[in-house]
Amino acid sequence: MASQIVRRVLRARASEICAAQSATNPNSARVFSCFDRSLSSAAASGSDLIRATLFPGDGIGPEIAESVKQVFKAADVPIEWEEHYVGQEVDPRTQSFLTWESLESVRRNKVGLKGPMATPIGKGHRSLNLTLRKELNLYANVRPCYSLPGYKTRYDDVNLITIRENTEGEYSGLEHQVVRGVVESLKIITRQASLRVAEYAFHYAKTHGRDRVSAIHKANIMQKTDGLFLKCCREVAEKYPEIKYEEVVIDNCCMMLVKNPALFDVLVMPNLYGDIISDLCAGLIGGLGLTPSCNIGEGGIALAEAVHGSAPDIAGKNLANPTALTLSAVTMLRHLELHDKADRIQNAILNTIAEGKYRTADLGGSSSTTDFTKAIIDHL
Amino acid sequence: MQVFKAAEVPIEWEEHYVGKEIDPRTQSFLTWESLESVRRNKVGLKGPMATPIGKGHRSLNLTLRKELNLYANVRPCYSLPGYKTRYDDVNLITIRENTEGEYSGLEHQVVRGVVESLKIITRQASLRVAEYAFHYAKSHGRERVSAIHKANIMQKTDGLFLKCCREVAENYPEIKYEEVVIDNCCMMLVKNPALFDVLVMPNLYGDIISDLCAGLIGGLGLTPSCNIGEGGIALAEAVHGSAPDIAGKNLANPTALMLSAVTMLRHLELYDKAEKIQNAILNTIAEGKYRTADLGGTSSTSDFTKAIIDHL
């Protein structure tokens, strides 16, 4: 009862502040919605918990998911996990091993975390990742890449985010044979999808205080398709005059990335280039075992995921590195605007790796998953 | 040219310039005589060409490519000792299919706001470039050929490319053949480029990967390149731009063009001359005394050239 009164008072005060702010702030709609979200989570941390869907996945998935749960509990993160597993049989409603309940859960909770899933070989079902993407309309794949202090690669100053359009482009899957020995593949670019991902990229840049958005393309050769993508990016750029916008051809971009990655800030690109560039950037900072990733869907859905494989050879042996999944969970927290919790956990992870005392095998150390997790908790 | 003369390379240069007017026979600024000259001689060397902005003509590079049927773009990338980048052990060759794939230029609007681009892969072109890749690997003593693709997603198109590569691989049992997905390839290239030897790939991936590898060794100013055409034509070229801002000032770095000319010599099987000149260039850069501005030095083009001649 008391908490309800507190909540009502908080909300009233917030709306006063919002009203005052909106009078002076041209981006009032955005401020208001940010406020709303943070208010609801501030109120929620009092008594309610945010529900999030968790897909532990296969192979090393369950172990690293367990690590994430422990770290979150130790950090008092107000999240209640709803675990879902991939079924053994195909659910006819989804044409996949993922059940309708799992998908509804993500739609309801709006946030989720996914461990690595191995798509079983066979016929008559869609790939699990493809199912998730289509059903939840996950249109943008976001990968923040920053050099981890303490884990030395050839690059020390990487600090960029790749935002990749995830629904169309070269991966539309529309191929056919024209005549024997001649095959065609269609690359589709639509105004709607390009605007959507560009809008997200600039919104992200603004909310995370980034200076610059670079659109990656090959419009000198693919004039209509990449040209349309760029046109949409330019339209969105005009609405954000405080953010610098530039266009970089993909081959130049790759060359600049390997010579001087500090040149880039936020990168937005169509599907194929995004696939290549995001993996390239993962390589710059140390590999897929350390890279967080988050998929954004329509209606504000955010499904964070670890992009590495399920590593069946080390499953169950307490050897896996939970960093990628934990950093992805941090990305999820930032999406929920729980920035201080996110920073705390991220710093704990970075400090643990920087210290060098506890490292899992893939980073050159000999700690087990549980030791590494405990070290992170100690650093909180 | 001075270097070749000093090294006594048995080559007689036939110089051709790009005209100021469009030659109707070629729809381009390149004259028919120029093209015939390359067809006749079978080898050539091309400096950077700036395509003039305008309408009614094809890009110069596109003209050359179509008319001479230049189907493979070959870029040897090796770390230059003495020019330190983050990578010391790069030693690979990228062979890129240059006529089809994503760069077929076939785009159209389906309805307002929806555009389509066609990526074409043919058996003929894929076999042709795969055959060249394995032939190159064999004649240059390379051990491994890696085909780069995304066939898990683009099953039919890249699938056909891979099928052709596999067929050719069977004719060369002494050369190891592997297939690498493009995103893995990029990640491996930035983490450990020594893993790769010869890379063969369709047009778009080739564009990206060859520029990535150029970045690994120091940039386009140092990268040689050679285009192979039907009938054994080899047109070596410098892939950097024409740099109009430093033109005529004796500041340019001739390394890329010279290394490209060396590639041309290897194509002609004049290996000892090629080695001589290449070593001279590498030693000059390694010594560090004479370096042009783009490498961080202050030498002029003619000083740098003279240093290379001295090293012969």
XYZ file of C-alpha atoms in Angstrom:
692
model
C 0.000 0.000 0.000
C 2.676 2.422 1.052
C 4.742 1.509 -1.951
C 1.794 2.278 -4.191
C 1.463 5.736 -2.680
C 5.201 6.252 -3.088
C 4.927 5.201 -6.699
C 2.038 7.553 -7.362
C 3.913 10.437 -5.806
C 7.023 9.638 -7.800
C 5.062 9.464 -10.998
C 3.300 12.747 -10.301
C 6.584 14.461 -9.528
C 8.146 13.002 -12.630
C 5.351 14.191 -14.848
C 5.739 17.693 -13.391
C 9.416 17.608 -14.202
C 8.598 16.196 -17.595
C 6.106 18.930 -18.282
C 8.647 21.568 -17.313
C 11.303 19.896 -19.437
C 9.074 19.459 -22.445
C 8.401 23.140 -22.503
C 12.061 23.860 -23.133
C 13.252 20.665 -24.769
C 12.433 20.150 -28.442
C 12.922 16.430 -28.105
C 10.317 16.291 -25.429
C 8.678 13.146 -26.705
C 11.899 11.253 -26.399
C 12.738 12.655 -22.976
C 9.282 11.803 -21.763
C 9.499 8.241 -22.949
C 12.970 7.816 -21.440
C 11.711 9.229 -18.202
C 8.722 6.979 -18.288
C 10.839 3.900 -18.746
C 13.371 4.801 -16.088
C 10.593 5.752 -13.740
C 8.891 2.443 -14.177
C 12.117 0.589 -13.573
C 12.973 2.790 -10.597
C 9.570 2.053 -9.198
C 9.942 -1.542 -10.175
C 13.189 -1.961 -8.331
C 11.319 -1.095 -5.195
C 8.951 -3.997 -5.249
C 8.359 -5.389 -8.704
C 10.876 -7.245 -10.723
C 11.321 -6.986 -14.450
C 10.575 -10.245 -16.095
C 13.017 -11.363 -18.734
C 12.994 -14.484 -20.844
C 16.070 -16.634 -20.690
C 16.985 -19.253 -23.274
C 19.977 -21.032 -21.825
C 20.547 -22.826 -25.111
C 22.605 -25.914 -25.819
C 26.094 -27.108 -25.110
C 27.821 -24.648 -22.823
C 24.664 -22.533 -22.738
C 23.266 -23.702 -19.408
C 26.589 -23.237 -17.580
C 27.179 -19.713 -18.774
C 23.525 -18.823 -18.231
C 23.985 -19.973 -14.656
C 26.978 -17.632 -14.355
C 24.901 -14.734 -15.548
C 22.147 -15.507 -13.066
C 24.618 -15.632 -10.190
C 26.285 -12.371 -11.172
C 22.946 -10.647 -11.526
C 21.787 -11.925 -8.156
C 24.968 -10.766 -6.489
C 24.553 -7.337 -8.064
C 20.920 -7.091 -6.954
C 19.638 -6.625 -10.449
C 15.817 -6.493 -10.369
C 15.291 -9.136 -12.975
C 13.228 -12.243 -12.683
C 14.202 -14.868 -15.191
C 11.665 -16.912 -17.065
C 13.531 -19.882 -18.469
C 12.551 -21.561 -21.676
C 14.148 -24.456 -23.359
C 14.163 -25.573 -26.936
C 11.873 -28.543 -27.318
C 12.694 -31.903 -28.776
C 9.809 -31.830 -31.200
C 8.649 -29.405 -33.791
C 5.825 -27.191 -32.581
C 3.384 -26.930 -35.491
C 2.368 -23.406 -34.528
C 5.895 -22.116 -35.047
C 7.224 -24.720 -37.482
C 10.208 -24.973 -35.231
C 11.612 -26.473 -32.065
C 10.846 -23.231 -30.243
C 7.404 -23.397 -28.719
C 4.704 -20.788 -29.067
C 4.934 -20.210 -25.308
C 8.596 -19.258 -25.581
C 7.883 -16.698 -28.251
C 4.896 -15.286 -26.397
C 7.069 -14.984 -23.328
C 9.565 -12.773 -25.158
C 6.781 -10.711 -26.671
C 5.269 -10.179 -23.258
C 8.445 -9.441 -21.353
C 10.027 -7.344 -24.083
C 13.517 -8.402 -23.043
C 15.357 -11.661 -23.184
C 18.734 -13.297 -23.131
C 19.677 -16.146 -25.400
C 22.512 -18.565 -25.074
C 24.028 -20.404 -28.022
C 21.589 -22.677 -29.809
C 22.622 -25.445 -32.129
C 20.090 -25.955 -34.887
C 19.588 -29.700 -35.246
C 20.290 -31.103 -38.685
C 17.151 -32.276 -40.355
C 14.288 -31.292 -42.535
C 10.896 -29.823 -41.987
C 11.783 -27.061 -39.612
C 13.270 -23.607 -39.773
C 16.571 -22.676 -38.223
C 16.045 -21.534 -34.627
C 17.707 -18.185 -35.132
C 15.656 -17.579 -38.258
C 12.456 -18.428 -36.384
C 13.253 -15.973 -33.631
C 14.142 -13.309 -36.112
C 11.018 -13.645 -38.208
C 8.514 -14.157 -35.421
C 9.791 -11.356 -33.228
C 10.643 -9.070 -36.138
C 14.193 -8.560 -34.926
C 15.313 -5.933 -37.357
C 18.613 -4.671 -35.939
C 21.627 -6.527 -34.612
C 23.712 -4.365 -32.318
C 27.250 -5.285 -31.337
C 29.250 -2.949 -29.151
C 32.939 -3.661 -29.686
C 35.467 -2.177 -27.329
C 38.966 -3.271 -26.524
C 39.043 -5.101 -23.220
C 41.816 -3.642 -21.084
C 43.923 -6.487 -19.906
C 43.261 -8.720 -22.862
C 45.844 -7.563 -25.309
C 45.154 -7.796 -29.025
C 46.875 -5.873 -31.786
C 44.368 -3.095 -31.237
C 44.003 -1.122 -28.028
C 41.659 1.605 -29.004
C 38.611 -0.046 -30.473
C 35.408 1.581 -29.314
C 32.645 1.226 -31.808
C 29.183 -0.216 -32.253
C 28.028 -2.057 -35.336
C 24.329 -1.917 -36.147
C 23.309 -4.333 -38.820
C 20.002 -4.531 -40.638
C 18.851 -8.046 -39.986
C 15.801 -8.844 -42.102
C 16.522 -8.259 -45.762
C 19.365 -7.350 -48.048
C 21.414 -10.192 -49.419
C 20.033 -12.650 -46.943
C 16.497 -12.680 -48.243
C 17.052 -16.298 -49.247
C 15.569 -15.786 -52.697
C 17.705 -17.747 -55.086
C 16.915 -19.648 -58.230
C 18.548 -21.262 -61.198
C 18.090 -19.398 -64.450
C 19.462 -22.066 -66.758
C 21.907 -24.864 -66.079
C 25.075 -23.365 -64.716
C 23.627 -19.914 -64.094
C 22.234 -19.038 -60.671
C 20.731 -15.812 -59.435
C 20.306 -14.428 -55.964
C 18.122 -11.445 -55.155
C 19.258 -8.685 -52.858
C 16.269 -6.704 -51.658
C 16.428 -3.299 -50.019
C 13.250 -1.598 -48.899
C 12.669 1.912 -47.727
C 10.764 0.718 -44.691
C 13.471 -1.572 -43.343
C 16.252 0.903 -44.086
C 14.450 3.745 -42.358
C 13.736 1.509 -39.396
C 17.334 0.496 -38.820
C 18.666 3.998 -39.515
C 16.199 5.416 -37.012
C 17.397 2.932 -34.425
C 21.045 3.698 -35.137
C 20.638 7.418 -34.607
C 18.436 6.897 -31.564
C 21.096 4.627 -30.108
C 23.848 7.109 -30.866
C 21.910 9.832 -29.130
C 20.951 7.883 -26.024
C 24.456 6.556 -25.569
C 26.207 9.840 -26.186
C 28.033 8.851 -29.366
C 29.254 11.516 -31.792
C 29.144 9.990 -35.182
C 27.189 7.564 -37.314
C 28.792 6.078 -40.425
C 26.712 4.319 -43.063
C 28.612 1.555 -44.832
C 27.716 0.824 -48.428
C 28.819 0.077 -51.959
C 26.576 2.527 -53.689
C 29.144 3.427 -56.334
C 28.523 -0.032 -57.794
C 25.103 -0.985 -56.439
C 23.561 2.333 -57.110
C 19.893 1.617 -56.646
C 19.945 -0.790 -53.734
C 22.641 0.706 -51.536
C 21.601 4.066 -52.919
C 18.168 3.616 -51.373
C 19.739 2.559 -48.090
C 21.857 5.698 -48.049
C 18.921 7.905 -48.945
C 17.034 6.606 -45.929
C 20.052 7.147 -43.687
C 20.368 10.710 -44.906
C 16.707 11.402 -44.199
C 17.061 10.188 -40.639
C 20.341 12.079 -40.222
C 18.556 15.344 -40.889
C 16.454 14.823 -37.803
C 19.555 14.527 -35.640
C 21.690 17.546 -36.517
C 23.865 17.159 -33.456
C 25.177 13.806 -34.631
C 27.753 13.771 -37.423
C 26.815 11.563 -40.333
C 29.168 10.137 -42.923
C 29.117 7.508 -45.634
C 31.991 5.091 -46.135
C 32.428 2.556 -48.914
C 32.776 -0.930 -47.529
C 36.201 -1.730 -48.912
C 37.609 1.521 -47.570
C 35.863 0.788 -44.298
C 37.576 -2.587 -43.940
C 40.929 -1.083 -44.735
C 40.444 1.713 -42.228
C 39.257 -0.754 -39.619
C 42.415 -2.817 -39.827
C 44.649 0.222 -39.913
C 42.953 2.514 -37.411
C 39.706 1.357 -35.809
C 39.583 4.380 -33.538
C 38.234 6.291 -36.548
C 34.825 4.709 -36.179
C 32.006 5.283 -33.735
C 28.613 3.915 -34.724
C 28.364 1.935 -37.959
C 25.064 1.212 -39.631
C 24.783 -1.085 -42.621
C 22.703 -3.537 -44.625
C 22.676 -7.237 -43.870
C 25.671 -8.712 -45.665
C 28.148 -5.959 -44.927
C 26.902 -6.023 -41.363
C 27.670 -9.709 -41.069
C 31.195 -9.224 -42.345
C 32.003 -6.037 -40.464
C 30.559 -7.170 -37.130
C 32.648 -10.343 -37.211
C 35.684 -8.352 -38.308
C 35.249 -6.067 -35.317
C 34.792 -9.060 -33.052
C 38.147 -10.267 -34.339
C 39.730 -6.913 -33.564
C 38.873 -7.182 -29.880
C 39.617 -10.828 -29.322
C 36.979 -13.026 -30.858
C 33.417 -14.185 -30.518
C 33.945 -15.449 -26.987
C 34.114 -11.885 -25.739
C 31.605 -10.132 -27.937
C 28.199 -9.021 -26.696
C 25.285 -8.752 -29.062
C 21.704 -7.629 -28.888
C 18.827 -7.955 -31.348
C 16.233 -5.224 -31.418
C 12.703 -5.993 -32.512
C 9.576 -4.057 -33.264
C 7.763 -2.792 -30.216
C 10.931 -2.274 -28.215
C 11.824 -5.932 -27.904
C 15.465 -6.571 -27.080
C 16.887 -10.072 -27.216
C 20.504 -10.139 -26.132
C 22.505 -13.125 -27.230
C 25.911 -14.680 -27.170
C 27.111 -15.037 -30.742
C 29.529 -17.861 -30.223
C 28.649 -21.463 -30.810
C 27.437 -24.034 -28.334
C 30.891 -25.686 -28.122
C 29.618 -29.202 -27.481
C 33.146 -30.430 -26.893
C 33.517 -28.528 -23.619
C 29.890 -28.644 -22.521
C 29.333 -29.603 -18.922
C 33.019 -29.421 -18.061
C 32.952 -26.062 -16.312
C 35.449 -24.650 -18.794
C 33.355 -22.209 -20.775
C 33.933 -18.463 -20.796
C 30.755 -16.646 -19.715
C 32.031 -13.213 -20.761
C 30.127 -12.914 -24.029
C 26.804 -13.888 -22.490
C 27.351 -11.682 -19.438
C 28.300 -8.670 -21.537
C 25.237 -9.319 -23.682
C 23.141 -9.310 -20.529
C 24.733 -5.953 -19.709
C 23.595 -4.673 -23.106
C 20.109 -5.809 -22.149
C 20.339 -3.823 -18.913
C 21.320 -0.703 -20.809
C 18.316 -1.190 -23.059
C 16.210 -1.240 -19.894
C 18.058 1.907 -18.837
C 19.447 0.310 -15.695
C 22.713 2.060 -16.470
C 24.296 1.990 -13.028
C 23.771 -1.739 -12.631
C 25.070 -2.250 -16.147
C 28.200 -0.228 -15.436
C 28.836 -2.063 -12.182
C 28.695 -5.476 -13.787
C 30.648 -4.409 -16.837
C 33.409 -2.918 -14.717
C 33.532 -6.052 -12.612
C 34.035 -8.154 -15.734
C 36.654 -5.826 -17.191
C 38.549 -5.660 -13.933
C 38.532 -9.418 -13.561
C 39.954 -9.861 -17.041
C 42.412 -7.000 -16.582
C 43.684 -8.450 -13.344
C 44.592 -11.570 -15.227
C 44.426 -13.855 -12.229
C 41.298 -15.668 -13.236
C 40.972 -16.428 -16.910
C 39.219 -19.184 -18.729
C 41.027 -21.422 -21.172
C 40.109 -19.528 -24.325
C 41.809 -16.408 -22.955
C 44.931 -18.333 -22.159
C 44.243 -19.070 -18.527
C 43.222 -22.096 -16.550
C 40.272 -21.038 -14.416
C 36.975 -22.834 -14.473
C 33.690 -21.162 -15.286
C 32.690 -21.121 -11.627
C 35.998 -19.596 -10.480
C 35.744 -16.895 -13.095
C 32.151 -16.155 -12.117
C 33.122 -15.966 -8.460
C 35.928 -13.539 -9.308
C 33.453 -11.293 -11.096
C 31.121 -11.366 -8.105
C 34.030 -10.499 -5.834
C 34.797 -7.505 -8.010
C 31.283 -6.115 -7.741
C 60.622 2.324 -66.370
C 64.016 3.507 -65.181
C 64.213 0.584 -62.825
C 63.439 -1.863 -65.583
C 66.095 -0.344 -67.774
C 68.656 -0.533 -64.998
C 67.750 -4.140 -64.364
C 68.030 -4.886 -68.066
C 64.596 -6.355 -68.275
C 63.885 -7.342 -71.866
C 60.734 -5.301 -72.179
C 59.901 -2.682 -74.730
C 57.214 -0.328 -73.573
C 54.428 0.794 -75.864
C 52.889 3.815 -74.250
C 49.265 4.711 -74.672
C 47.363 7.562 -73.199
C 43.730 8.007 -72.516
C 42.207 10.247 -75.141
C 40.278 13.420 -74.525
C 37.415 12.334 -76.691
C 35.226 9.344 -76.771
C 36.170 6.748 -79.298
C 32.889 5.481 -80.691
C 34.285 2.032 -81.263
C 34.885 1.527 -77.563
C 32.303 3.923 -76.100
C 35.069 5.225 -73.956
C 38.086 7.470 -73.712
C 40.311 4.499 -74.347
C 40.949 4.173 -78.027
C 40.573 1.019 -80.049
C 44.297 1.140 -80.722
C 45.040 1.007 -77.011
C 42.891 -2.049 -76.543
C 44.309 -3.764 -79.582
C 47.768 -3.072 -78.273
C 47.057 -4.943 -75.063
C 45.440 -7.794 -76.940
C 48.454 -8.063 -79.193
C 51.115 -7.753 -76.543
C 49.363 -9.872 -73.958
C 50.889 -7.901 -71.109
C 50.482 -4.397 -69.893
C 50.944 -2.059 -66.994
C 48.390 0.513 -65.998
C 48.780 3.515 -63.805
C 45.941 5.115 -61.906
C 43.192 6.501 -64.114
C 40.627 8.996 -62.998
C 37.332 8.415 -64.775
C 36.064 11.820 -65.836
C 32.628 12.679 -64.502
C 30.123 12.872 -67.262
C 27.620 10.933 -69.223
C 27.645 8.841 -72.292
C 30.681 6.757 -71.613
C 31.617 3.791 -69.543
C 34.049 3.924 -66.678
C 37.578 3.326 -67.954
C 38.184 0.390 -65.665
C 34.902 -1.182 -66.690
C 35.794 -0.740 -70.370
C 39.126 -2.446 -69.917
C 37.548 -5.231 -67.966
C 34.790 -5.962 -70.439
C 36.774 -5.532 -73.623
C 39.749 -7.574 -72.515
C 37.669 -10.072 -70.557
C 39.718 -9.559 -67.419
C 38.228 -12.221 -65.249
C 40.584 -12.469 -62.277
C 42.095 -9.790 -60.094
C 45.205 -11.016 -58.333
C 46.712 -9.192 -55.387
C 49.756 -10.605 -53.642
C 49.892 -9.185 -50.133
C 53.003 -9.646 -48.073
C 54.311 -7.693 -45.153
C 57.071 -5.384 -46.273
C 60.033 -5.819 -43.946
C 61.010 -2.432 -42.718
C 57.553 -0.940 -42.972
C 56.032 -1.871 -39.687
C 52.301 -2.403 -39.416
C 50.462 -4.341 -36.717
C 51.071 -7.466 -38.772
C 54.470 -8.914 -39.610
C 53.625 -12.215 -41.122
C 51.185 -11.546 -43.928
C 51.948 -13.618 -46.983
C 48.895 -14.323 -49.035
C 47.385 -13.783 -52.452
C 43.798 -12.791 -53.062
C 42.254 -13.886 -56.334
C 38.953 -12.252 -57.025
C 36.457 -13.106 -59.724
C 36.041 -9.877 -61.603
C 33.201 -10.160 -64.090
C 29.995 -11.180 -62.331
C 28.635 -11.812 -58.883
C 27.166 -8.869 -57.090
C 28.668 -6.379 -59.470
C 26.640 -7.358 -62.489
C 25.011 -3.950 -62.340
C 21.528 -5.375 -62.750
C 19.284 -3.427 -60.442
C 15.708 -2.328 -60.710
C 12.884 -0.927 -58.674
C 10.114 -3.397 -57.950
C 7.617 -0.945 -56.529
C 8.167 2.405 -54.847
C 10.470 1.910 -51.915
C 11.529 -1.610 -52.853
C 14.671 -2.161 -54.905
C 16.232 -5.373 -56.100
C 19.754 -6.193 -57.169
C 20.709 -9.405 -58.941
C 23.761 -11.385 -57.983
C 24.688 -13.749 -60.802
C 27.029 -16.692 -60.483
C 27.767 -18.848 -63.497
C 29.534 -22.143 -63.744
C 31.713 -20.888 -66.534
C 33.085 -17.850 -64.710
C 33.547 -19.741 -61.450
C 35.423 -22.575 -63.129
C 37.583 -20.087 -64.961
C 38.702 -18.207 -61.864
C 39.107 -21.388 -59.810
C 41.272 -22.867 -62.567
C 43.432 -19.768 -62.524
C 43.727 -19.832 -58.746
C 44.976 -23.405 -58.653
C 47.252 -22.868 -61.622
C 48.719 -19.838 -59.863
C 49.172 -21.757 -56.642
C 50.983 -24.521 -58.478
C 53.251 -22.324 -60.563
C 54.214 -20.168 -57.580
C 54.742 -23.024 -55.172
C 51.900 -22.181 -52.820
C 50.444 -24.916 -50.662
C 46.865 -24.072 -49.970
C 43.860 -22.543 -51.703
C 40.937 -21.297 -49.612
C 37.584 -20.531 -51.198
C 35.712 -17.766 -49.421
C 31.933 -17.881 -49.460
C 28.659 -17.540 -47.618
C 27.060 -20.678 -48.887
C 25.309 -21.450 -45.609
C 23.025 -18.509 -46.406
C 23.345 -18.108 -50.178
C 23.091 -21.767 -50.886
C 22.566 -21.814 -54.607
C 24.821 -18.978 -55.741
C 27.831 -19.429 -53.492
C 27.031 -23.121 -53.548
C 27.644 -23.197 -57.288
C 30.875 -21.255 -56.830
C 32.077 -23.797 -54.294
C 31.057 -26.715 -56.469
C 33.220 -25.357 -59.258
C 36.144 -24.824 -56.881
C 35.860 -28.391 -55.662
C 35.880 -29.730 -59.193
C 39.055 -27.870 -60.024
C 40.613 -28.901 -56.710
C 40.341 -32.524 -57.741
C 42.657 -31.833 -60.650
C 45.330 -30.574 -58.252
C 45.617 -33.166 -55.501
C 48.935 -31.822 -54.261
C 47.360 -28.518 -53.251
C 45.283 -28.399 -50.090
C 41.818 -26.995 -50.584
C 39.560 -25.549 -47.923
C 36.379 -23.506 -47.714
C 36.003 -20.635 -45.276
C 32.887 -18.595 -44.557
C 33.504 -14.921 -45.190
C 32.753 -13.639 -41.715
C 35.056 -16.224 -40.164
C 37.639 -15.330 -42.792
C 37.599 -11.650 -41.838
C 37.908 -12.498 -38.189
C 40.808 -14.856 -38.821
C 42.488 -12.295 -41.059
C 42.532 -9.660 -38.352
C 43.610 -12.099 -35.688
C 46.123 -14.236 -37.548
C 46.665 -13.575 -41.251
C 49.467 -16.116 -41.446
C 46.728 -18.758 -41.610
C 46.006 -17.943 -45.240
C 47.851 -18.684 -48.434
C 45.835 -18.288 -51.636
C 42.278 -16.995 -51.377
C 39.786 -17.324 -54.204
C 36.376 -15.698 -54.092
C 33.477 -14.137 -55.963
C 33.380 -10.484 -56.818
C 31.990 -8.706 -53.761
C 33.848 -10.693 -51.130
C 36.948 -10.263 -53.225
C 36.588 -6.515 -53.230
C 36.249 -6.421 -49.465
C 38.922 -8.979 -48.635
C 41.520 -7.623 -51.053
C 41.199 -4.142 -49.605
C 41.264 -5.571 -46.091
C 44.528 -7.342 -46.890
C 45.921 -4.175 -48.420
C 45.153 -2.498 -45.112
C 46.990 -5.243 -43.232
C 50.253 -4.535 -45.043
C 50.122 -0.775 -45.103
C 47.604 0.469 -47.604
C 46.899 0.847 -51.272
C 50.091 2.781 -51.894
C 52.114 -0.398 -51.464
C 49.839 -2.996 -52.982
C 50.518 -4.607 -56.343
C 47.698 -5.919 -58.435
C 47.313 -7.767 -61.686
C 44.281 -8.490 -63.860
C 44.218 -11.703 -65.814
C 42.249 -11.939 -69.005
C 41.242 -14.620 -71.450
C 44.002 -15.714 -73.733
C 46.714 -15.174 -71.153
C 46.445 -11.417 -71.018
C 47.897 -9.861 -67.894
C 47.326 -6.223 -67.120
C 49.139 -5.174 -63.994
C 47.889 -2.046 -62.309
C 48.361 0.207 -59.348
C 45.156 0.230 -57.339
C 45.583 3.540 -55.673
C 44.068 6.730 -56.987
C 45.618 9.310 -59.242
C 46.247 11.721 -56.332
C 45.837 14.903 -58.347
C 46.960 16.999 -55.397
C 50.534 15.773 -55.547
C 50.728 15.198 -59.276
C 53.840 16.511 -60.939
C 55.538 17.358 -57.644
C 57.933 14.427 -57.543
C 56.409 13.276 -54.269
C 54.600 10.127 -55.291
C 55.444 6.649 -54.082
C 56.131 4.404 -57.059
C 56.132 1.199 -54.993
C 52.658 -0.035 -55.889
C 53.147 0.411 -59.605
C 56.595 -1.162 -59.512
C 55.482 -4.152 -57.522
C 52.640 -4.525 -60.005
C 55.177 -4.510 -62.811
C 57.043 -7.241 -60.945
C 53.835 -9.274 -60.925
C 53.728 -8.791 -64.666
C 57.264 -10.144 -64.956
C 56.338 -13.232 -62.974
C 53.425 -13.790 -65.330
C 55.952 -13.708 -68.165
C 58.038 -16.183 -66.122
C 61.009 -13.834 -65.939
C 61.427 -14.912 -62.337
C 65.026 -13.931 -61.719
C 64.504 -10.404 -62.982
C 61.329 -10.189 -60.919
C 63.193 -11.327 -57.790
C 65.996 -8.852 -58.399
C 63.697 -5.882 -58.678
C 61.433 -6.963 -55.848
C 64.375 -7.436 -53.499
C 65.747 -4.068 -54.483
C 62.426 -2.429 -53.583
C 62.102 -4.317 -50.308
C 65.658 -3.541 -49.297
C 65.238 0.118 -50.060
C 62.149 0.310 -47.888
C 63.718 -1.845 -45.190
C 66.785 0.357 -45.054
C 64.525 3.247 -44.246
C 66.893 5.881 -45.599
C 64.832 6.784 -48.601
C 61.116 6.873 -48.065
C 58.424 8.850 -49.745
C 56.022 11.002 -47.790
C 53.209 8.458 -47.536
C 55.532 6.079 -45.713
C 56.596 8.751 -43.323
C 59.767 9.870 -45.069
C 60.876 12.869 -47.068
C 62.406 11.502 -50.232
C 61.222 12.519 -53.640
C 60.064 10.053 -56.268
C 63.329 10.319 -58.180
C 65.475 9.833 -55.064
C 63.493 6.754 -54.139
C 63.828 5.417 -57.669
C 67.563 6.059 -57.657
C 67.891 4.218 -54.351
C 66.131 1.207 -55.835
C 68.445 1.251 -58.854
C 71.425 1.407 -56.518
C 70.146 -1.648 -54.740
C 69.970 -3.692 -57.910
